[in-house]
Each structure stands twice: as C-alpha cells, then as structure tokens.
Tab-separated table of C-alpha atoms (C1' of nucleotides) and ligand atoms in Angstrom:
chain	number	residue	atom	x	y	z
A	1	UNK	CA	79.952	144.135	29.617
A	2	UNK	CA	80.365	141.369	27.061
A	3	UNK	CA	83.977	142.050	26.190
A	4	UNK	CA	85.136	141.809	29.782
A	5	UNK	CA	83.445	138.493	30.515
A	6	UNK	CA	84.775	137.122	27.274
A	7	UNK	CA	88.286	138.241	28.114
A	8	UNK	CA	88.124	136.022	31.170
A	9	UNK	CA	86.983	133.062	29.078
A	10	UNK	CA	89.882	133.603	26.739
A	11	UNK	CA	92.496	134.011	29.436
A	12	UNK	CA	91.360	131.005	31.431
A	13	UNK	CA	92.281	128.916	28.377
A	14	UNK	CA	95.640	130.608	27.853
A	15	UNK	CA	94.357	132.865	25.121
A	16	UNK	CA	94.621	136.613	24.622
A	17	UNK	CA	92.205	139.411	23.925
A	18	UNK	CA	93.364	141.063	20.757
A	19	UNK	CA	92.436	143.917	18.475
A	20	UNK	CA	90.996	141.568	15.866
A	21	UNK	CA	89.023	139.468	18.327
A	22	UNK	CA	87.498	142.622	19.779
A	23	UNK	CA	86.489	143.760	16.325
A	24	UNK	CA	84.824	140.456	15.396
A	25	UNK	CA	83.019	140.280	18.725
A	26	UNK	CA	81.791	143.845	18.491
A	27	UNK	CA	80.495	143.236	15.001
A	28	UNK	CA	78.624	140.078	15.998
A	29	UNK	CA	77.244	141.929	18.987
A	30	UNK	CA	75.749	144.774	16.993
A	31	UNK	CA	74.560	142.674	14.037
A	32	UNK	CA	71.295	140.866	14.460
A	33	UNK	CA	71.825	138.381	11.659
A	34	UNK	CA	74.052	135.321	11.645
A	35	UNK	CA	77.150	136.280	9.638
A	36	UNK	CA	79.454	134.223	7.445
A	37	UNK	CA	83.234	134.533	7.610
A	38	UNK	CA	83.355	136.406	4.328
A	39	UNK	CA	80.627	138.777	5.483
A	40	UNK	CA	82.503	139.503	8.696
A	41	UNK	CA	85.623	140.115	6.641
A	42	UNK	CA	83.864	142.435	4.184
A	43	UNK	CA	82.090	144.412	6.884
A	44	UNK	CA	85.291	144.977	8.863
A	45	UNK	CA	87.114	146.026	5.687
A	46	UNK	CA	84.399	148.602	5.194
A	47	UNK	CA	84.940	149.862	8.718
A	48	UNK	CA	88.684	150.257	8.056
A	49	UNK	CA	89.563	147.436	10.444
A	50	UNK	CA	92.651	145.681	9.115
A	51	UNK	CA	92.079	141.957	9.358
A	52	UNK	CA	92.812	138.943	7.196
A	53	UNK	CA	90.114	136.478	6.173
A	54	UNK	CA	92.192	133.695	7.726
A	55	UNK	CA	92.047	135.493	11.035
A	56	UNK	CA	88.276	135.701	10.786
A	57	UNK	CA	88.104	131.943	10.351
A	58	UNK	CA	90.438	131.358	13.274
A	59	UNK	CA	88.502	133.793	15.431
A	60	UNK	CA	85.062	132.278	14.890
A	61	UNK	CA	86.542	128.856	15.593
A	62	UNK	CA	87.966	130.061	18.898
A	63	UNK	CA	84.657	131.662	19.835
A	64	UNK	CA	82.912	128.414	19.009
A	65	UNK	CA	85.335	126.426	21.179
A	66	UNK	CA	84.647	128.799	24.040
A	67	UNK	CA	80.932	128.252	23.553
A	68	UNK	CA	80.298	131.927	22.846
A	69	UNK	CA	79.091	131.488	19.306
A	70	UNK	CA	76.867	129.016	17.457
A	71	UNK	CA	77.722	127.785	14.003
A	72	UNK	CA	74.806	127.505	11.591
A	73	UNK	CA	74.844	125.557	8.345
A	74	UNK	CA	71.766	126.651	6.495
A	75	UNK	CA	70.380	124.670	3.606
A	76	UNK	CA	72.503	124.888	0.473
A	77	UNK	CA	74.203	128.129	1.359
A	78	UNK	CA	77.611	126.542	0.971
A	79	UNK	CA	79.109	128.448	3.869
A	80	UNK	CA	78.694	128.504	7.636
A	81	UNK	CA	77.229	131.390	9.600
A	82	UNK	CA	77.936	132.421	13.136
A	83	UNK	CA	75.836	134.118	15.796
A	84	UNK	CA	76.537	135.102	19.382
A	85	UNK	CA	74.830	133.033	22.050
A	86	UNK	CA	74.764	135.878	24.591
A	87	UNK	CA	71.692	134.982	26.600
A	88	UNK	CA	69.678	133.376	23.839
A	89	UNK	CA	68.754	129.730	24.250
A	90	UNK	CA	68.646	126.948	21.681
A	91	UNK	CA	66.461	127.960	18.755
A	92	UNK	CA	66.021	127.592	15.001
A	93	UNK	CA	65.789	129.783	11.902
A	94	UNK	CA	63.904	130.541	8.748
A	95	UNK	CA	65.573	132.103	5.712
A	96	UNK	CA	63.942	133.977	2.859
A	97	UNK	CA	64.728	132.329	-0.480
A	98	UNK	CA	64.681	135.683	-2.234
A	99	UNK	CA	66.400	138.286	-0.059
A	100	UNK	CA	68.291	135.929	2.241
A	101	UNK	CA	67.009	137.489	5.458
A	102	UNK	CA	67.247	135.106	8.410
A	103	UNK	CA	64.727	135.270	11.240
A	104	UNK	CA	65.011	133.575	14.612
A	105	UNK	CA	62.314	131.064	15.475
A	106	UNK	CA	62.373	131.245	19.233
A	107	UNK	CA	61.174	127.738	19.780
A	108	UNK	CA	62.192	124.108	19.602
A	109	UNK	CA	59.436	121.541	19.268
A	110	UNK	CA	61.574	118.459	19.395
A	111	UNK	CA	61.702	117.196	22.963
A	112	UNK	CA	58.872	114.704	22.553
A	113	UNK	CA	60.038	113.672	19.121
A	114	UNK	CA	63.513	112.986	20.471
A	115	UNK	CA	62.068	110.546	22.985
A	116	UNK	CA	60.072	108.828	20.267
A	117	UNK	CA	63.126	108.479	18.055
A	118	UNK	CA	65.188	107.010	20.872
A	119	UNK	CA	62.493	104.427	21.474
A	120	UNK	CA	62.112	103.523	17.815
A	121	UNK	CA	65.736	103.505	16.715
A	122	UNK	CA	67.578	102.597	19.928
A	123	UNK	CA	69.917	105.504	19.203
A	124	UNK	CA	70.940	107.846	21.983
A	125	UNK	CA	69.989	111.128	20.381
A	126	UNK	CA	72.502	113.937	20.733
A	127	UNK	CA	71.930	116.999	18.656
A	128	UNK	CA	69.600	118.085	15.882
A	129	UNK	CA	69.297	120.707	13.192
A	130	UNK	CA	66.002	122.179	12.050
A	131	UNK	CA	65.677	124.919	9.575
A	132	UNK	CA	63.081	126.428	7.290
A	133	UNK	CA	63.126	128.357	4.054
A	134	UNK	CA	60.340	130.388	2.510
A	135	UNK	CA	59.283	133.845	1.398
A	136	UNK	CA	59.413	136.745	3.823
A	137	UNK	CA	56.622	139.357	3.961
A	138	UNK	CA	58.499	141.795	1.728
A	139	UNK	CA	59.354	139.237	-0.950
A	140	UNK	CA	55.986	137.540	-1.388
B	1	UNK	CA	61.591	97.535	-13.315
B	2	UNK	CA	63.216	100.725	-12.122
B	3	UNK	CA	65.661	101.059	-15.003
B	4	UNK	CA	62.916	100.929	-17.615
B	5	UNK	CA	60.719	103.586	-16.030
B	6	UNK	CA	63.734	105.775	-15.563
B	7	UNK	CA	64.736	105.381	-19.183
B	8	UNK	CA	61.414	106.920	-20.131
B	9	UNK	CA	61.979	109.858	-17.791
B	10	UNK	CA	65.369	110.444	-19.341
B	11	UNK	CA	64.186	110.192	-22.926
B	12	UNK	CA	61.193	112.446	-22.429
B	13	UNK	CA	63.680	115.200	-21.578
B	14	UNK	CA	65.950	114.445	-24.525
B	15	UNK	CA	68.422	112.492	-22.428
B	16	UNK	CA	69.952	109.089	-22.924
B	17	UNK	CA	70.309	105.943	-20.868
B	18	UNK	CA	73.987	105.196	-20.667
B	19	UNK	CA	76.322	102.656	-19.181
B	20	UNK	CA	77.396	105.022	-16.402
B	21	UNK	CA	73.878	106.119	-15.525
B	22	UNK	CA	72.819	102.492	-15.277
B	23	UNK	CA	75.711	101.773	-12.955
B	24	UNK	CA	74.964	104.685	-10.619
B	25	UNK	CA	71.271	103.849	-10.516
B	26	UNK	CA	71.902	100.188	-9.841
B	27	UNK	CA	74.265	101.084	-7.003
B	28	UNK	CA	71.786	103.477	-5.400
B	29	UNK	CA	69.096	100.842	-5.794
B	30	UNK	CA	70.959	98.130	-3.977
B	31	UNK	CA	72.502	100.354	-1.295
B	32	UNK	CA	70.297	101.228	1.611
B	33	UNK	CA	72.319	104.230	2.757
B	34	UNK	CA	72.444	107.697	1.228
B	35	UNK	CA	75.727	107.854	-0.717
B	36	UNK	CA	78.041	110.746	-1.457
B	37	UNK	CA	79.559	111.330	-4.893
B	38	UNK	CA	82.956	110.142	-3.756
B	39	UNK	CA	81.431	107.022	-2.191
B	40	UNK	CA	79.607	106.215	-5.413
B	41	UNK	CA	82.856	106.746	-7.287
B	42	UNK	CA	84.870	104.533	-4.946
B	43	UNK	CA	82.308	101.750	-4.896
B	44	UNK	CA	82.052	101.634	-8.680
B	45	UNK	CA	85.842	101.629	-8.971
B	46	UNK	CA	85.840	98.599	-6.709
B	47	UNK	CA	83.311	96.898	-8.969
B	48	UNK	CA	85.545	97.536	-12.012
B	49	UNK	CA	83.074	100.007	-13.483
B	50	UNK	CA	85.058	102.650	-15.355
B	51	UNK	CA	83.632	106.038	-14.461
B	52	UNK	CA	85.020	109.473	-13.722
B	53	UNK	CA	84.143	111.363	-10.547
B	54	UNK	CA	82.910	114.233	-12.702
B	55	UNK	CA	80.436	111.900	-14.327
B	56	UNK	CA	79.154	110.838	-10.923
B	57	UNK	CA	78.481	114.478	-10.053
B	58	UNK	CA	76.757	115.082	-13.348
B	59	UNK	CA	74.710	111.917	-12.974
B	60	UNK	CA	73.357	112.636	-9.508
B	61	UNK	CA	72.453	116.135	-10.667
B	62	UNK	CA	70.474	114.754	-13.589
B	63	UNK	CA	68.713	112.272	-11.326
B	64	UNK	CA	67.864	115.109	-8.971
B	65	UNK	CA	66.447	117.203	-11.823
B	66	UNK	CA	64.284	114.255	-12.853
B	67	UNK	CA	63.051	113.979	-9.276
B	68	UNK	CA	64.362	110.442	-8.894
B	69	UNK	CA	66.836	111.215	-6.159
B	70	UNK	CA	66.903	113.384	-3.036
B	71	UNK	CA	69.954	115.367	-2.046
B	72	UNK	CA	70.780	115.341	1.677
B	73	UNK	CA	73.133	117.757	3.399
B	74	UNK	CA	73.783	116.306	6.790
B	75	UNK	CA	75.232	118.353	9.613
B	76	UNK	CA	78.891	119.177	9.119
B	77	UNK	CA	79.627	116.349	6.761
B	78	UNK	CA	80.967	118.742	4.164
B	79	UNK	CA	79.516	116.781	1.257
B	80	UNK	CA	76.083	115.980	-0.085
B	81	UNK	CA	74.528	112.555	-0.078
B	82	UNK	CA	71.991	111.109	-2.473
B	83	UNK	CA	69.255	108.542	-2.054
B	84	UNK	CA	66.669	107.146	-4.432
B	85	UNK	CA	63.105	108.274	-3.850
B	86	UNK	CA	61.596	105.082	-5.333
B	87	UNK	CA	58.356	104.927	-3.412
B	88	UNK	CA	59.529	106.491	-0.181
B	89	UNK	CA	57.856	109.720	0.921
B	90	UNK	CA	59.343	112.775	2.608
B	91	UNK	CA	61.241	111.759	5.720
B	92	UNK	CA	64.250	112.599	7.868
B	93	UNK	CA	67.416	110.943	9.156
B	94	UNK	CA	69.610	110.265	12.154
B	95	UNK	CA	73.349	109.682	11.826
B	96	UNK	CA	75.662	107.957	14.271
B	97	UNK	CA	78.469	110.261	15.346
B	98	UNK	CA	80.847	107.328	15.678
B	99	UNK	CA	80.334	104.919	12.800
B	100	UNK	CA	78.461	107.266	10.441
B	101	UNK	CA	75.529	104.957	9.875
B	102	UNK	CA	72.444	106.783	8.673
B	103	UNK	CA	68.977	105.547	9.573
B	104	UNK	CA	65.691	106.699	8.057
B	105	UNK	CA	63.191	108.284	10.387
B	106	UNK	CA	59.977	107.516	8.600
B	107	UNK	CA	58.104	110.492	9.916
B	108	UNK	CA	57.768	114.243	9.666
B	109	UNK	CA	56.285	116.067	12.603
B	110	UNK	CA	56.276	119.559	11.154
B	111	UNK	CA	52.886	120.236	9.613
B	112	UNK	CA	51.447	121.966	12.667
B	113	UNK	CA	54.669	123.787	13.369
B	114	UNK	CA	54.758	125.123	9.823
B	115	UNK	CA	51.340	126.693	10.342
B	116	UNK	CA	52.490	128.246	13.607
B	117	UNK	CA	55.590	129.689	12.002
B	118	UNK	CA	53.592	131.186	9.142
B	119	UNK	CA	51.318	132.875	11.646
B	120	UNK	CA	54.155	134.192	13.802
B	121	UNK	CA	56.603	135.329	11.140
B	122	UNK	CA	54.321	136.157	8.205
B	123	UNK	CA	56.650	134.087	6.030
B	124	UNK	CA	55.203	131.694	3.488
B	125	UNK	CA	57.041	128.557	4.521
B	126	UNK	CA	58.441	126.453	1.708
B	127	UNK	CA	60.826	123.694	2.655
B	128	UNK	CA	62.563	122.464	5.789
B	129	UNK	CA	65.437	120.315	6.869
B	130	UNK	CA	65.455	118.251	10.053
B	131	UNK	CA	68.188	115.953	11.050
B	132	UNK	CA	69.497	114.218	14.120
B	133	UNK	CA	72.832	112.906	15.277
B	134	UNK	CA	73.557	110.531	18.124
B	135	UNK	CA	74.981	107.149	19.018
B	136	UNK	CA	73.650	104.032	17.376
B	137	UNK	CA	73.049	100.827	19.365
B	138	UNK	CA	76.403	99.322	18.364
B	139	UNK	CA	78.422	102.412	19.223
B	140	UNK	CA	77.011	103.233	22.649
C	1	DA	C1'	112.157	147.040	29.657
C	2	DT	C1'	112.788	142.327	28.680
C	3	DT	C1'	111.291	137.812	27.959
C	4	DT	C1'	107.902	134.491	26.856
C	5	DT	C1'	104.151	132.744	24.339
C	6	DA	C1'	100.039	133.397	21.557
C	7	DT	C1'	98.340	135.503	17.424
C	8	DT	C1'	98.573	137.381	12.958
C	9	DG	C1'	99.221	137.763	7.838
C	10	DC	C1'	100.772	135.804	3.836
C	11	DA	C1'	101.343	131.947	0.842
C	12	DA	C1'	100.243	127.628	-0.225
C	13	DG	C1'	97.376	123.598	0.263
C	14	DT	C1'	92.993	120.701	0.749
C	15	DC	C1'	88.439	119.400	-0.356
C	16	DT	C1'	84.078	119.460	-2.743
C	17	DC	C1'	82.029	120.613	-6.629
C	18	DT	C1'	81.728	122.953	-11.430
C	19	DT	C1'	82.976	124.227	-16.289
C	20	DG	C1'	85.195	124.022	-21.114
C	21	DC	C1'	86.196	121.244	-24.677
C	22	DA	C1'	87.446	117.545	-27.805
C	23	DA	C1'	86.623	112.546	-28.239
C	24	DA	C1'	83.400	108.821	-27.635
C	25	DA	C1'	78.884	106.846	-27.215
C	26	DA	C1'	73.799	106.787	-27.886
C	27	DC	C1'	70.081	107.216	-30.657
C	28	DA	C1'	67.541	108.294	-35.172
C	29	DA	C1'	67.253	108.175	-40.053
C	30	DA	C1'	68.399	106.008	-44.257
D	1	DT	C1'	74.187	98.333	-41.208
D	2	DT	C1'	75.835	102.510	-42.191
D	3	DT	C1'	75.575	107.370	-41.675
D	4	DG	C1'	74.547	111.560	-39.392
D	5	DT	C1'	73.088	114.231	-35.329
D	6	DT	C1'	73.092	115.247	-30.563
D	7	DT	C1'	74.205	113.966	-25.918
D	8	DT	C1'	77.483	112.297	-22.753
D	9	DT	C1'	81.977	111.365	-21.176
D	10	DG	C1'	86.816	112.017	-19.476
D	11	DC	C1'	90.445	114.962	-18.735
D	12	DA	C1'	92.236	119.296	-17.351
D	13	DA	C1'	91.498	123.401	-15.295
D	14	DG	C1'	88.941	126.511	-12.257
D	15	DA	C1'	85.937	128.206	-8.304
D	16	DG	C1'	84.907	128.746	-3.543
D	17	DA	C1'	85.109	127.648	1.392
D	18	DC	C1'	88.110	126.534	4.636
D	19	DT	C1'	92.804	124.934	6.714
D	20	DT	C1'	97.846	124.747	7.633
D	21	DG	C1'	102.985	126.130	7.911
D	22	DC	C1'	105.839	129.571	9.162
D	23	DA	C1'	108.201	133.831	10.109
D	24	DA	C1'	106.991	138.395	11.907
D	25	DT	C1'	104.267	140.797	15.309
D	26	DA	C1'	101.684	141.793	19.367
D	27	DA	C1'	99.962	140.589	24.044
D	28	DA	C1'	100.823	139.391	28.585
D	29	DA	C1'	103.976	138.062	32.345
D	30	DT	C1'	108.274	138.999	34.807
E	1	MN	MN1	69.478	132.841	15.812
E	2	MN	MN1	66.292	108.282	3.726
E	3	ZN	ZN1	65.873	122.415	18.480
E	4	ZN	ZN1	59.844	116.955	7.214
DNA sequence: ATTTTATTGCAAGTCTCTTGCAAAAACAAA
DNA sequence: TTTGTTTTTGCAAGAGACTTGCAATAAAAT
C-alpha cells in the first residue's frame, strides 16, 4: 500500500504521517491529472477535509523532497502542478489550450540530443523540460 | 537599421516610437542573453536612462505583440525573459545551474515527434517548449 | 500519561506582474 | 511653430502564487 511505504519515507527523515498529508496523498493517488496547490485545496474543501492552503504548499514541497512527487511548470500557467511518481518513469505532457486537459506522453526522445548538445556546447547536461500544447480531440 | 524598421511596425498599429522603447530595444540588441524585466530595468538604471519598471513590462509586451521579441519561461526561474527575434529562427536554450548563463541551441528536433504525438493522442499539436539545464564549461 | 518535537493555521510578507489614472510626450494638423 | 489629439509614462495600488514567523496543536517516543 502506498501510504505505508510513504510513512516509512517520512519517518526515516524525522517526519510524521499526519491527517493532512494522508488527505493530499490520497487525492493525488486517485486523481489522474497533475494538480496545482489551489486545486488540491479546493478539492479537499469540497470533501470536507479541513486544511489550509499553506499546508498544501508545505505538503507538496515535502513530497517533492522525498522524491514522491514531480513538480510540473507548464507553459504560461502561472502555477506549478504536482503528480505522484508511483511507478511511472520520466515522461512529458501535452495540454489542451481550450479545456486544459493534460495528457501524459509516455516517452522521452532526448537521449541522443543530450549527447549532441554536450558535444556542441561543452555543457554537462543535467535536466530538461519538454512540453506541448494543442487542441484535444473534444475541443477541435 | 533595426530601429527604423521597428518604428514602421509600431506606427502601422497606431503606436509611437519613444525614448523608453528605443532604450529597451537598443539594450536587447546589444545584449546577447535573454533578459528579464527587472534586468532590463536595472541595466538601464545603470546607464542613467530614466525608466519605470512598469514601462519595461509594458514595452516587452508591446514588442511581443509586434512579434519582435520572444518570451522565454525557463525552468523554475520565476520570471520571464525576453530576446529579440531579429533574424534568428525558432530554437531552444540551455542554462547553467551555477552561473545562470544561457546559451542558444540552434536546433529543434521535434518535427517527427510532433507527428508521432498527433497520431498517438489525437491532439492537434500547436506549440512546444524545450529547455535544458546543466553545468557550463567554466562552472564544471 | 507525560514529554518531546514536528506540524498546523493564521497573519503577514515577498515577488512578479498588472491595472487605473492624471500628467507628460509624441505625432498630426494648421 | 503653435495647437490639438491620442498614446505613453510614472506613480500608486492591486492581483495572484508562494513563503515565513510564531503560537497552538497533534504525532510519536518514553
Ligand atoms: Mn504525467
Ligand atoms: Mn535564444
Ligand atoms: Zn525527457
Ligand atoms: Zn522547438
């Protein structure tokens, strides 16, 4: 179970499993879209879970530090989104410009390109971001 | 001359060539790094050009509307950067995690991938962002 | 149960960027 | 050059995402 294995991750860094952390984790687990802090806050409000927006921010930051969550900064959204790693490997996304739906692109085509860039620029390449926007089937 | 051709672009949309717009354009022209609004502001201050930060924001937005400037949102910088198009075609960037230097990658490897994504997701793909971070030669 | 330490909520603060409005500057017409 | 019209500017204030300080609360350890 996810919650149990996460509890260990928390405790091994001197942290505690709390009511609010459980609620955020459970929400991310059952939602198949990357969520922003304000969306997490609004959804939990709706579900009668008492939580402050500040606590949402602190929670996603802890989950990121533990490596349980990825932070996404999509193009010109003006806010970060978070999604659980939980099994999934490195991948990218496409977002519909009309309805905002975000779809996983389960691929990363950049290994060769990274090599090329290292040769050309003499940089040691660390990370990259790659992200698409467009019109989803329903919004075309 | 860049300033002259830009003046025409401005005037054809009922806009005016002003002291502050000249200063921002000249700075972008002689700087070979994408600049943020606050960097433009600070640099012009240094050069004794009287300009308000608000005016810098409004200026880069006008230049973007005229298609003279590209807006970049690099990973987790928390502010946009702007660079003159002036000849250059669509390309991407790599930024050094230590010193912040930004280098142009004069390539875009995503035409084939765009086709693949359209086939797989049924999206009509519009735009994309692609951006690298790493360690530049001096900072390794 | 008691003690210790981490976490929470609230208020306030920071940072980037935007908006309203009166004063100043650019351009056009005389 | 002078006058009149319209755009642009600077200043102040506001919006939105995110962070920080601190006392009260809750989780874990004893
Ligand atoms: Mn994903
Ligand atoms: Mn560039
Ligand atoms: Zn990738
Ligand atoms: Zn590209």
